[in-house]
Amino acid sequence: MQIRMQLQARRIQLIFLIICLCSFFINARPFLIVISQDDLKDAASPDDSSDSANYDSAEWDEFGEPESQNAAQELDPGTWRPIFEPDSPASDPDAPEDLYYTALGKMMTAVSSGDLRLMEDAVGDIDQVAVESGDPHAQSVLGLLYGMGIMKETNKAKAFMYHYFAAEGNKQSKMALAYSYFRQEMYEKAVKLYAELAEVAINSLLVSKDSPVIEPVRIHNGAEENKQALRKSRGEEDEDFQILEYQAQKGNAGAMYRIGLFYYFGLRGLRRDHAKALIWFSKAVDKGEPKSMELLGEIYARGAGVERDYTKALQWLTRASKHPSFSAYNGIGYLYVKGYGVEKNFTKAKEYFEKAANNDESGGHYNLGVMYLKGIGVKRDVKKACTHFIVAANAGQPKAFYQLAKMFHTGVGLKRNIPMASALYKLVAERGPWSSLSRWALESYLKSDIGKAFFLYARMAELGYEVAQSNAAWILDKYGEQSMCLGESGFCTDAELHQRAHSLWWQASEQGNEHAALLIGDAYYYGRGTDVDYDRAAEAYMHAKSQLNAQAMFNLGYMHEHGLGLPFDLHLAKRYYDQALELDPAARLPVKLALASLWLRKNHADSFLVHVIDSLPEVYPKIDVWVEDVLLEEGNATILTLFACLLTVLYLRERQRRHAVVRAAAAAEAVPLHPNDHVAAQN
């Protein structure tokens, strides 16, 4: 994904940043923020506290308070977690919410098995719960069904209406509503919703004992399955993990630490398990592994799988800092600023934060930013706060994104910029508890439950997740009927499959997915699932070209060379061909052939070769049809295969016969003369 927003860059740039969301969007373009002098508020002096009234975020709540048992349900009402993690607390079976979960469970079973009757029953139950009790969670599902045209007629207006009414009680509908406004550039409405959702996401990082780390996976790499990424997401079944576990059991401290890390953060397809993480970190510490000491300090500070103990947390963090572990400095500073396990001391806190920040630790930069923004233990300086937040955001710190979003939203320190605030809030909101849908979708895909994986990715797609949009579209293109794609009255027709994939690819391309933009261009150029439209194909290729896609540049050169959807212009065609080669050296052969064609067209426009070249696009489809209808027809293919086998046998037998003749001749020449013949020859 690539989102580029340049903010009023009329003066010399003060700060610029490429925010790499590697942990959030795999194979995505960077998010470019350019902050110019104009973006800083001219009227605000460094120590001006007049903006404080507009800025009401908490000072620090990193470790928060002990989470409630139903934290996930409170932060994400109507969560689908009980379906995929059925150990959730039970409630009244007669409550509308439980009827909703029963219907949702039926729906998941139906999309897995392709049971249309069961799906009809599930949709009927959802209708009943939504209408009779006005349940917002059921209304939210109806929004998905109408938006995607699943067992309902595709009706975007009805989908919007259901999400609108469900948004007050269902955060996923609020995400869908915010994304709808965002796509239409209705930023004033989008920013309000995304701000609320981002706050919930931040609270999920503060309240939940689970780590905020998320590891979404793009299941495809271009047109092919992303086998390497999928292999690394198989959890305990992954061969590399089993080797690592074997090394840890043999006493390798580094392997112990890595396994503990995987369990603590829920990486590589593993479910988070703080108890196992604690065991492995403790074993690694016994072997003298320093990074495990820091994480033990965090575990005791958060109370993750153990009783909170700030004294033990300080002890482990102090031991880690002596090795040194720079992020441990940040943890110690936090304990001082909160007064947890030590006497509150802002001066010492600042010293530890600076030690961490001076060694490129993002948490240190974030906490220094908060100190300068609020004037806690230091003279208030919004410009310094902004600088620290940007560095922290550069390292993927979600709370730094949130702080920058609030600054753009409220006009604190930075000039009010609603589009930028909306984009930053969106990034944070997408880390909320509803992002668990991605993990369940991936688990389903790895179990070859393609129908359920597609349904879950489709749900995330309407919430605005670009990775989910491209994954869902790729599943439709790759698996077709196996995707269990459901239309208005049954399984999707070929036209519905193409149309749905086209819509998903288009949404992904809007968010910077260059492969998606390229596929959209191909669909319009070749008429795949839509009418041939060279103008719209050129528009899509232009979009992909803006993301530095070599294939798109080559296609634009070809369209200029032939005047398809773009003006006939050989100079522009050559420029695009050259740019394609500069971006991708592997394109040398097709580019050289295209340049040779261009030279012929320029210097010998009416020659026979040019006419042959121009006729190739018409010949290729005919050859393709002939191969498919004649050569690949079942009966003909069998006959041709047998004929090829016969020719092969005859050839091998003939070669064997010739070799036998040659060997016999060579043997005859090598037979020695009889002794008597030799004597006679001498006489």
XYZ file of C-alpha atoms in Angstrom:
683
model
C 0.000 0.000 0.000
C 1.191 3.530 -0.706
C -0.591 6.624 0.631
C 1.063 9.908 -0.198
C -0.074 13.123 1.393
C 2.026 16.247 1.030
C 0.878 19.005 3.288
C 1.183 22.587 1.925
C 4.882 22.227 1.114
C 5.320 25.906 0.127
C 8.310 26.582 2.364
C 11.485 24.735 3.210
C 10.675 21.321 4.628
C 11.267 21.098 8.347
C 10.893 17.370 8.877
C 10.132 14.492 6.581
C 9.473 10.895 7.361
C 8.843 7.606 5.660
C 6.723 5.587 8.028
C 7.302 1.912 7.234
C 4.426 -0.196 8.472
C 6.289 -3.455 7.925
C 4.563 -5.157 10.864
C 1.190 -4.098 9.592
C 1.186 -4.278 5.795
C 3.317 -6.888 4.176
C 4.631 -5.986 0.687
C 3.136 -2.538 1.112
C 4.408 0.784 -0.058
C 5.670 3.200 2.617
C 3.421 5.846 4.077
C 4.999 9.201 3.263
C 4.406 12.140 5.564
C 5.966 15.458 4.670
C 5.629 18.067 7.385
C 6.592 21.539 6.272
C 7.155 24.734 8.193
C 3.592 25.751 7.322
C 2.197 22.749 9.181
C 3.522 24.011 12.488
C 1.310 26.530 14.225
C 2.936 29.956 13.853
C 1.010 31.444 16.752
C 2.093 28.873 19.303
C 5.256 29.482 21.263
C 7.191 26.452 22.499
C 5.883 26.751 26.031
C 2.387 27.902 25.160
C -0.132 25.890 27.146
C -3.197 27.376 25.500
C -3.781 24.194 23.516
C -3.867 21.951 26.549
C -7.590 22.307 26.953
C -8.078 20.782 23.528
C -5.804 17.856 24.289
C -7.186 15.477 26.845
C -5.319 12.187 26.290
C -3.983 10.426 29.344
C -0.372 11.098 30.347
C 0.687 7.484 30.502
C -1.359 4.321 30.627
C 1.078 1.895 29.054
C 0.485 -0.909 31.525
C -3.019 0.143 32.526
C -5.004 -1.623 35.201
C -5.804 -5.347 35.445
C -8.077 -6.172 32.543
C -11.613 -7.337 33.108
C -12.538 -10.872 32.141
C -14.652 -9.717 29.224
C -12.283 -7.010 27.934
C -12.497 -8.215 24.330
C -16.294 -8.264 24.443
C -16.387 -4.781 25.981
C -13.993 -3.269 23.429
C -15.477 -5.077 20.421
C -19.166 -5.797 21.114
C -20.502 -8.518 18.865
C -16.990 -9.852 18.281
C -16.807 -13.084 16.305
C -14.347 -14.482 18.852
C -16.861 -16.935 20.459
C -17.179 -18.668 17.068
C -13.444 -19.167 16.603
C -12.372 -19.289 20.245
C -15.338 -21.013 21.916
C -13.829 -20.834 25.405
C -15.429 -17.386 25.791
C -17.691 -16.923 28.857
C -21.219 -18.267 28.337
C -24.268 -16.113 28.803
C -28.057 -16.423 28.748
C -28.944 -18.751 25.821
C -32.248 -16.929 25.311
C -30.612 -13.508 24.910
C -30.711 -11.996 21.397
C -26.925 -11.928 21.342
C -26.753 -15.706 21.768
C -29.323 -16.203 19.008
C -27.053 -13.987 16.928
C -24.035 -16.180 17.685
C -26.025 -19.322 16.872
C -26.937 -17.869 13.470
C -23.372 -16.693 12.921
C -22.076 -20.176 13.719
C -24.468 -21.658 11.154
C -23.223 -19.138 8.622
C -19.584 -20.149 9.184
C -20.453 -23.818 8.804
C -22.383 -23.080 5.610
C -19.567 -21.121 3.930
C -17.169 -23.947 4.806
C -19.329 -26.758 3.460
C -21.233 -24.941 0.714
C -24.562 -25.906 2.292
C -26.998 -23.462 0.688
C -29.972 -24.545 2.798
C -28.028 -24.017 6.021
C -26.919 -20.613 4.740
C -30.537 -19.673 3.999
C -31.510 -20.695 7.552
C -28.641 -18.651 9.005
C -29.580 -15.559 6.975
C -33.211 -15.990 8.044
C -32.162 -16.154 11.709
C -30.027 -13.021 11.298
C -33.006 -11.240 9.716
C -35.202 -12.307 12.628
C -32.781 -11.122 15.321
C -32.155 -7.833 13.499
C -35.839 -7.043 12.972
C -37.447 -8.326 16.164
C -34.879 -7.135 18.689
C -33.027 -4.472 16.693
C -29.785 -6.220 17.592
C -26.920 -4.072 16.212
C -24.641 -7.087 15.693
C -27.201 -8.814 13.473
C -27.737 -5.523 11.620
C -23.987 -5.361 11.087
C -23.992 -8.805 9.440
C -26.915 -7.730 7.228
C -24.776 -4.774 6.159
C -22.118 -7.250 4.991
C -24.656 -9.461 3.194
C -26.257 -6.567 1.289
C -22.892 -4.936 0.559
C -21.409 -8.126 -0.928
C -24.656 -9.496 -2.366
C -24.517 -12.702 -0.304
C -27.951 -14.387 -0.345
C -29.328 -10.865 -0.826
C -29.498 -8.547 -3.771
C -26.440 -6.309 -3.902
C -27.659 -3.022 -2.464
C -25.067 -0.540 -1.241
C -27.749 1.808 0.078
C -29.220 -0.891 2.335
C -25.736 -1.945 3.418
C -24.949 1.637 4.412
C -28.258 1.948 6.260
C -27.703 -1.218 8.314
C -24.152 -0.209 9.194
C -25.339 3.295 10.081
C -27.894 2.036 12.597
C -25.586 -0.694 13.923
C -22.591 1.613 14.395
C -23.648 2.817 17.842
C -23.449 -0.693 19.261
C -21.100 -2.477 16.879
C -17.538 -1.287 16.278
C -17.111 -3.292 13.083
C -20.051 -1.440 11.536
C -18.504 1.806 12.700
C -15.311 0.788 10.875
C -17.315 0.037 7.716
C -19.125 3.365 7.986
C -15.885 5.303 8.531
C -14.278 3.600 5.534
C -17.293 4.450 3.379
C -16.925 8.137 4.290
C -13.142 7.953 3.802
C -13.485 6.540 0.268
C -15.860 9.361 -0.632
C -13.433 11.935 0.822
C -16.043 12.963 3.403
C -13.240 13.502 5.895
C -15.171 15.535 8.468
C -17.457 12.548 9.049
C -14.709 9.953 8.660
C -12.364 11.610 11.153
C -14.983 11.624 13.907
C -15.613 7.892 13.580
C -11.970 6.939 13.096
C -10.983 9.026 16.150
C -13.426 7.041 18.305
C -12.236 3.732 16.845
C -8.568 4.660 17.233
C -9.192 5.434 20.892
C -10.754 1.976 21.330
C -7.742 0.443 19.562
C -5.351 2.284 21.853
C -7.385 1.169 24.859
C -7.114 -2.408 23.641
C -3.352 -1.969 23.734
C -3.526 -0.455 27.211
C -6.153 -2.679 28.842
C -5.379 -6.001 27.243
C -2.553 -8.076 28.606
C -1.954 -9.293 25.058
C 0.829 -7.607 23.178
C -0.191 -5.060 20.534
C 1.940 -6.818 17.915
C -0.084 -7.948 14.910
C 1.269 -10.132 12.136
C -1.077 -9.975 9.151
C -0.107 -12.040 6.136
C -0.642 -11.354 2.457
C -1.414 -14.840 1.184
C -0.319 -14.032 -2.355
C 2.707 -12.449 -3.957
C 1.431 -10.953 -7.165
C -0.456 -13.688 -8.971
C 1.198 -16.529 -7.053
C 0.634 -17.930 -3.584
C 3.000 -16.474 -0.998
C 4.377 -19.874 0.011
C 7.226 -18.556 2.128
C 5.009 -16.344 4.285
C 2.386 -19.078 4.629
C 5.009 -21.624 5.646
C 6.092 -19.313 8.448
C 2.508 -19.023 9.688
C 1.871 -22.687 10.437
C 2.714 -22.393 14.118
C 3.954 -25.536 15.820
C 3.569 -27.516 12.566
C 6.225 -25.398 10.855
C 9.430 -27.368 10.324
C 11.610 -24.361 11.199
C 9.752 -23.947 14.497
C 10.233 -27.631 15.312
C 13.972 -27.326 14.644
C 14.098 -24.219 16.842
C 12.204 -26.026 19.603
C 14.632 -28.960 19.388
C 17.571 -26.551 19.743
C 15.912 -24.927 22.749
C 15.346 -28.289 24.405
C 19.051 -29.008 23.906
C 19.936 -25.856 25.870
C 20.356 -23.171 23.188
C 19.583 -19.889 25.019
C 18.904 -17.935 21.817
C 16.376 -20.526 20.681
C 14.688 -20.395 24.099
C 14.335 -16.621 23.809
C 12.909 -16.792 20.288
C 10.323 -19.427 21.216
C 9.312 -17.358 24.229
C 9.002 -14.341 21.939
C 6.778 -16.236 19.517
C 4.432 -17.345 22.292
C 4.385 -13.954 24.009
C 3.550 -11.964 20.896
C 1.594 -14.670 19.072
C 3.954 -14.733 16.090
C 4.519 -17.279 13.307
C 0.969 -18.599 13.518
C 1.128 -19.413 17.233
C -1.643 -18.472 19.634
C -0.497 -16.174 22.422
C 0.416 -18.187 25.485
C 1.918 -16.118 28.289
C 2.457 -19.148 30.501
C 4.651 -20.851 27.895
C 6.408 -17.557 27.172
C 7.231 -17.153 30.869
C 8.655 -20.690 31.028
C 10.922 -20.198 28.022
C 12.072 -16.708 29.080
C 12.919 -18.051 32.537
C 14.938 -20.894 31.021
C 16.753 -18.445 28.732
C 17.594 -16.173 31.681
C 19.114 -19.121 33.521
C 21.428 -19.467 30.522
C 22.339 -15.760 30.746
C 20.248 -14.520 27.804
C 19.836 -10.720 28.424
C 16.856 -9.907 26.150
C 14.690 -12.339 28.074
C 15.330 -10.320 31.253
C 13.659 -7.279 29.739
C 10.617 -9.257 28.657
C 10.320 -10.818 32.115
C 10.251 -7.260 33.450
C 7.460 -6.391 31.033
C 5.538 -9.553 31.956
C 5.594 -8.671 35.656
C 4.722 -5.025 34.929
C 1.772 -6.004 32.761
C 0.711 -8.937 34.878
C 0.736 -11.118 31.760
C 0.120 -14.637 33.030
C 1.409 -13.745 36.497
C 0.385 -11.451 39.327
C 1.524 -7.883 38.768
C 4.700 -7.154 40.681
C 6.348 -3.813 39.908
C 9.245 -4.558 42.263
C 10.153 -7.674 40.301
C 9.580 -5.760 37.071
C 12.115 -3.117 38.139
C 14.615 -5.793 39.147
C 14.444 -7.580 35.786
C 14.533 -4.335 33.795
C 17.545 -3.119 35.778
C 19.397 -6.383 35.133
C 18.554 -6.131 31.429
C 19.760 -2.514 31.218
C 23.232 -3.507 32.415
C 23.905 -5.664 29.339
C 22.662 -3.167 27.955
C 19.115 -3.407 26.676
C 18.111 0.056 25.543
C 14.381 -0.624 25.571
C 14.792 -1.651 29.226
C 15.804 1.965 29.896
C 12.416 2.992 28.563
C 10.660 0.540 30.891
C 12.565 1.839 33.919
C 11.755 5.426 32.965
C 8.112 4.506 32.746
C 8.116 3.050 36.256
C 9.654 6.301 37.546
C 7.163 8.541 35.771
C 4.246 6.514 37.151
C 5.768 5.806 40.555
C 5.323 2.047 40.166
C 7.697 0.147 42.482
C 9.741 3.324 42.991
C 9.164 6.887 44.134
C 7.800 9.055 41.319
C 10.654 11.064 39.804
C 10.214 12.922 36.491
C 13.886 13.892 36.275
C 15.065 10.290 36.458
C 12.292 9.247 34.112
C 13.485 11.766 31.521
C 17.085 10.570 31.882
C 16.090 6.971 31.209
C 13.837 7.960 28.286
C 16.723 9.931 26.773
C 19.075 6.952 27.150
C 16.555 4.850 25.284
C 15.869 7.497 22.620
C 19.578 8.157 22.028
C 19.884 4.513 21.084
C 16.966 4.596 18.608
C 14.408 3.023 20.931
C 10.960 4.102 19.741
C 9.321 3.880 23.169
C 11.833 6.386 24.539
C 11.001 8.841 21.755
C 7.271 8.386 22.323
C 7.488 9.011 26.073
C 9.742 12.037 25.588
C 7.154 13.337 23.130
C 4.459 13.046 25.784
C 6.650 14.842 28.342
C 7.292 17.767 25.973
C 3.703 17.901 24.748
C 2.279 18.140 28.257
C 5.178 19.879 29.965
C 5.706 17.047 32.464
C 9.068 17.536 34.183
C 10.244 19.701 31.263
C 9.381 23.028 29.670
C 6.505 22.488 27.258
C 7.714 22.372 23.643
C 5.241 21.187 21.030
C 7.820 21.184 18.214
C 10.088 18.828 20.152
C 7.088 16.669 21.000
C 6.177 16.455 17.325
C 9.745 15.505 16.384
C 9.830 12.670 18.927
C 6.407 11.409 17.865
C 7.530 11.283 14.234
C 10.626 9.238 15.083
C 8.486 6.861 17.160
C 5.960 6.573 14.331
C 8.820 5.802 11.949
C 9.491 2.714 14.064
C 5.823 1.642 13.859
C 4.738 2.833 17.319
C 0.897 2.916 17.093
C 0.476 5.390 19.955
C 2.766 7.827 18.131
C 0.449 7.652 15.108
C -2.425 8.337 17.460
C -0.729 11.390 18.981
C 0.087 12.832 15.545
C -3.472 12.186 14.425
C -4.828 14.079 17.440
C -2.448 16.960 16.780
C -3.666 17.255 13.189
C -7.275 16.777 14.289
C -7.324 19.278 17.154
C -4.791 21.734 15.782
C -2.453 21.287 18.754
C 1.092 22.087 17.662
C 0.240 21.323 14.040
C -2.191 23.103 11.788
C -5.519 21.368 11.582
C -5.551 18.903 8.686
C -8.568 16.619 8.632
C -7.550 14.355 5.685
C -4.189 13.633 7.318
C -5.823 13.077 10.715
C -8.304 10.665 9.130
C -5.533 8.660 7.443
C -3.509 8.387 10.659
C -6.534 7.517 12.791
C -7.402 4.820 10.235
C -3.987 3.211 10.611
C -4.411 3.069 14.371
C -8.053 1.918 14.225
C -7.056 -1.027 12.031
C -4.999 -2.333 14.970
C -8.117 -2.657 17.100
C -9.436 -5.945 18.528
C -11.518 -6.576 15.373
C -8.220 -7.196 13.527
C -8.371 -10.727 14.991
C -10.485 -11.520 11.925
C -7.216 -11.610 9.988
C -5.762 -14.359 12.161
C -8.904 -16.497 11.920
C -9.012 -16.023 8.140
C -5.385 -17.111 7.805
C -5.925 -20.138 10.042
C -8.892 -21.140 7.887
C -6.861 -20.747 4.703
C -4.011 -22.867 6.070
C -6.554 -25.581 6.896
C -7.768 -25.420 3.256
C -11.111 -24.022 4.424
C -11.189 -21.607 1.501
C -14.870 -20.673 1.859
C -14.490 -19.544 5.459
C -11.217 -17.734 4.693
C -12.877 -15.811 1.857
C -15.884 -14.882 4.008
C -13.649 -13.537 6.792
C -11.428 -11.607 4.387
C -14.578 -10.194 2.752
C -15.742 -8.978 6.168
C -12.394 -7.273 6.754
C -12.457 -5.852 3.233
C -15.597 -3.840 3.952
C -13.904 -2.522 7.101
C -11.198 -1.005 4.891
C -8.261 -3.411 5.311
C -6.274 -3.323 2.075
C -4.537 -6.656 2.755
C -7.929 -8.335 3.225
C -9.293 -6.742 0.046
C -6.424 -8.119 -2.047
C -6.513 -11.517 -0.287
C -10.267 -11.898 -0.900
C -9.920 -10.859 -4.553
C -6.996 -13.230 -5.078
C -8.960 -16.144 -3.577
C -11.789 -15.491 -6.046
C -9.370 -15.397 -8.978
C -7.352 -18.390 -7.816
C -10.032 -20.756 -6.516
C -13.198 -19.705 -8.363
C -16.011 -22.041 -7.304
C -13.902 -23.464 -4.453
C -14.107 -20.060 -2.764
C -17.770 -20.852 -1.981
C -18.634 -17.421 -3.328
C -22.342 -16.914 -2.717
C -24.504 -14.652 -4.830
C -28.111 -13.516 -4.495
C -29.708 -16.915 -4.961
C -26.895 -19.443 -4.737
C -23.315 -19.866 -5.801
C -21.797 -17.040 -7.821
C -21.910 -17.235 -11.587
C -18.708 -16.568 -13.533
C -19.903 -13.009 -14.137
C -20.561 -12.462 -10.425
C -17.142 -13.898 -9.546
C -15.386 -11.533 -11.945
C -17.453 -8.566 -10.818
C -16.821 -9.215 -7.124
C -13.088 -9.762 -7.637
C -12.981 -6.615 -9.780
C -14.626 -4.578 -7.006
C -12.219 -5.886 -4.354
C -9.153 -5.300 -6.524
C -10.361 -1.770 -7.230
C -10.717 -0.995 -3.517
C -7.218 -2.360 -2.894
C -5.812 -0.298 -5.744
C -7.343 2.852 -4.249
C -5.247 2.189 -1.157
C -2.013 1.852 -3.104
C -1.848 -1.832 -4.082
C 0.008 -1.670 -7.395
C -0.700 -5.296 -8.311
C -4.408 -4.628 -7.853
C -4.274 -1.567 -10.099
C -2.467 -3.617 -12.741
C -5.117 -6.345 -12.629
C -7.880 -3.760 -12.954
C -6.158 -2.406 -16.051
C -5.884 -5.909 -17.519
C -9.564 -6.556 -16.815
C -10.600 -3.472 -18.808
C -8.027 -4.063 -21.543
C -8.941 -7.706 -22.215
C -12.600 -7.495 -21.162
C -12.318 -9.932 -18.256
C -15.583 -9.764 -16.363
C -16.396 -6.404 -17.902
C -16.578 -4.662 -21.273
C -13.359 -3.753 -23.036
C -12.581 -0.151 -22.153
C -9.127 1.098 -23.171
C -9.661 4.480 -21.527
C -10.335 2.963 -18.114
C -7.512 0.462 -18.671
C -5.136 3.352 -19.259
C -6.447 5.080 -16.122
C -5.753 1.967 -14.035
C -2.293 1.511 -15.554
C -1.555 5.170 -14.772
C -2.499 4.475 -11.165
C -0.131 1.487 -11.051
C 2.556 3.505 -12.819
C 2.365 6.183 -10.117
C 3.396 3.417 -7.713
C 6.459 2.684 -9.873
C 5.189 -0.533 -11.431
C 7.343 -1.573 -14.405
C 4.650 -3.716 -16.039
C 2.217 -0.790 -15.986
C 4.806 1.447 -17.653
C 5.378 -1.145 -20.364
C 1.618 -1.411 -20.946
C 1.278 2.368 -21.198
C 4.103 2.410 -23.739
C 2.310 -0.235 -25.801
C -0.965 1.728 -25.659
C 0.784 4.911 -26.809
C 2.517 2.966 -29.594
C -0.808 1.663 -30.914
C -3.069 4.568 -29.901
C -5.280 2.403 -27.664
C -6.973 4.506 -24.996
C -4.104 6.991 -25.201
C -2.929 9.333 -27.973
C -0.703 7.756 -30.624
C 2.715 9.030 -29.529
C 5.907 7.094 -30.316
C 8.076 9.409 -28.201
C 5.967 8.807 -25.094
C 5.889 5.097 -25.890
C 9.705 4.983 -25.913
C 9.851 6.939 -22.668
C 7.583 4.438 -20.924
C 9.524 1.463 -22.316
C 12.798 2.997 -21.080
C 11.316 3.660 -17.634
C 10.094 0.068 -17.417
C 13.624 -1.175 -18.118
C 15.133 1.214 -15.549
C 12.773 -0.061 -12.865
C 13.068 -3.751 -13.719
C 16.240 -5.021 -15.432
C 14.517 -8.395 -15.888
C 12.286 -6.709 -18.487
C 15.241 -6.284 -20.861
C 14.081 -8.802 -23.502
C 10.455 -7.592 -23.883
C 11.580 -3.965 -23.777
C 14.244 -4.532 -26.454
C 11.677 -6.266 -28.654
C 9.219 -3.412 -28.083
C 11.899 -0.826 -28.926
C 12.741 -2.751 -32.112
C 9.049 -2.697 -33.041
C 8.978 1.014 -32.272
C 12.000 1.652 -34.525
C 10.372 -0.260 -37.388
C 7.130 1.648 -36.920
C 8.944 4.974 -36.943
C 11.245 4.315 -39.897
C 9.289 1.771 -41.965
C 5.671 2.477 -41.081
C 4.220 0.765 -44.164
C 6.556 -2.215 -44.281
C 5.462 -5.845 -44.292
C 7.046 -6.452 -40.860
C 4.973 -3.714 -39.243
C 1.801 -5.277 -40.652
C 2.890 -8.656 -39.266
C 3.561 -7.134 -35.848
C 0.172 -5.398 -35.848
C -1.575 -8.656 -36.762
C -0.071 -10.597 -33.840
C -2.678 -9.462 -31.259
C -5.389 -10.819 -33.580
C -3.516 -14.083 -34.271
C -2.715 -14.945 -30.661
C -6.356 -15.347 -29.549
C -7.095 -17.541 -32.567
C -4.117 -19.775 -31.794
C -5.195 -19.912 -28.159
C -8.743 -20.908 -29.143
C -7.419 -23.538 -31.587
C -5.164 -25.040 -28.906
C -8.003 -25.107 -26.393
C -10.746 -26.355 -28.737
C -8.711 -28.753 -30.871
C -5.486 -29.812 -29.210
C -6.836 -29.835 -25.658
C -10.208 -31.411 -26.508
C -10.400 -34.652 -24.526
C -10.535 -37.093 -27.449
C -8.008 -35.239 -29.592
C -5.646 -34.788 -26.663
C -5.676 -38.542 -26.010
C -4.985 -39.360 -29.663
C -2.191 -36.784 -29.866
C -0.652 -38.111 -26.677
C -0.694 -41.713 -27.970
C 0.720 -40.561 -31.313
C 3.532 -38.701 -29.543
C 4.266 -41.781 -27.452
C 4.368 -43.956 -30.606
C 6.792 -41.573 -32.324
C 8.959 -41.566 -29.222
C 9.072 -45.389 -29.102
C 9.901 -45.639 -32.814
C 12.630 -43.035 -32.453
C 14.187 -44.796 -29.464
C 14.083 -48.196 -31.206
C 15.700 -46.767 -34.322
C 18.413 -45.098 -32.262
C 19.011 -48.359 -30.395
C 19.310 -50.267 -33.714
C 21.824 -47.778 -35.093
C 23.913 -47.935 -31.913
C 23.934 -51.782 -32.200
C 25.168 -51.590 -35.803
C 27.899 -49.144 -34.878
C 29.060 -51.300 -31.964
C 29.144 -54.424 -34.168
C 31.245 -52.653 -36.793
C 33.653 -51.392 -34.153
C 34.001 -54.894 -32.669
C 34.768 -56.408 -36.081
C 37.592 -53.942 -36.683
C 39.096 -54.680 -33.283
C 39.428 -58.551 -33.827
C 43.229 -59.467 -34.076
C 44.613 -61.347 -37.121
C 45.245 -65.158 -36.841
C 48.972 -65.944 -36.222
C 49.268 -67.906 -39.495
C 47.765 -64.967 -41.380
C 50.382 -62.727 -39.750
C 53.264 -65.027 -40.909
C 51.832 -65.250 -44.392
C 51.602 -61.548 -44.537
C 55.296 -61.239 -43.672
C 56.286 -63.698 -46.421
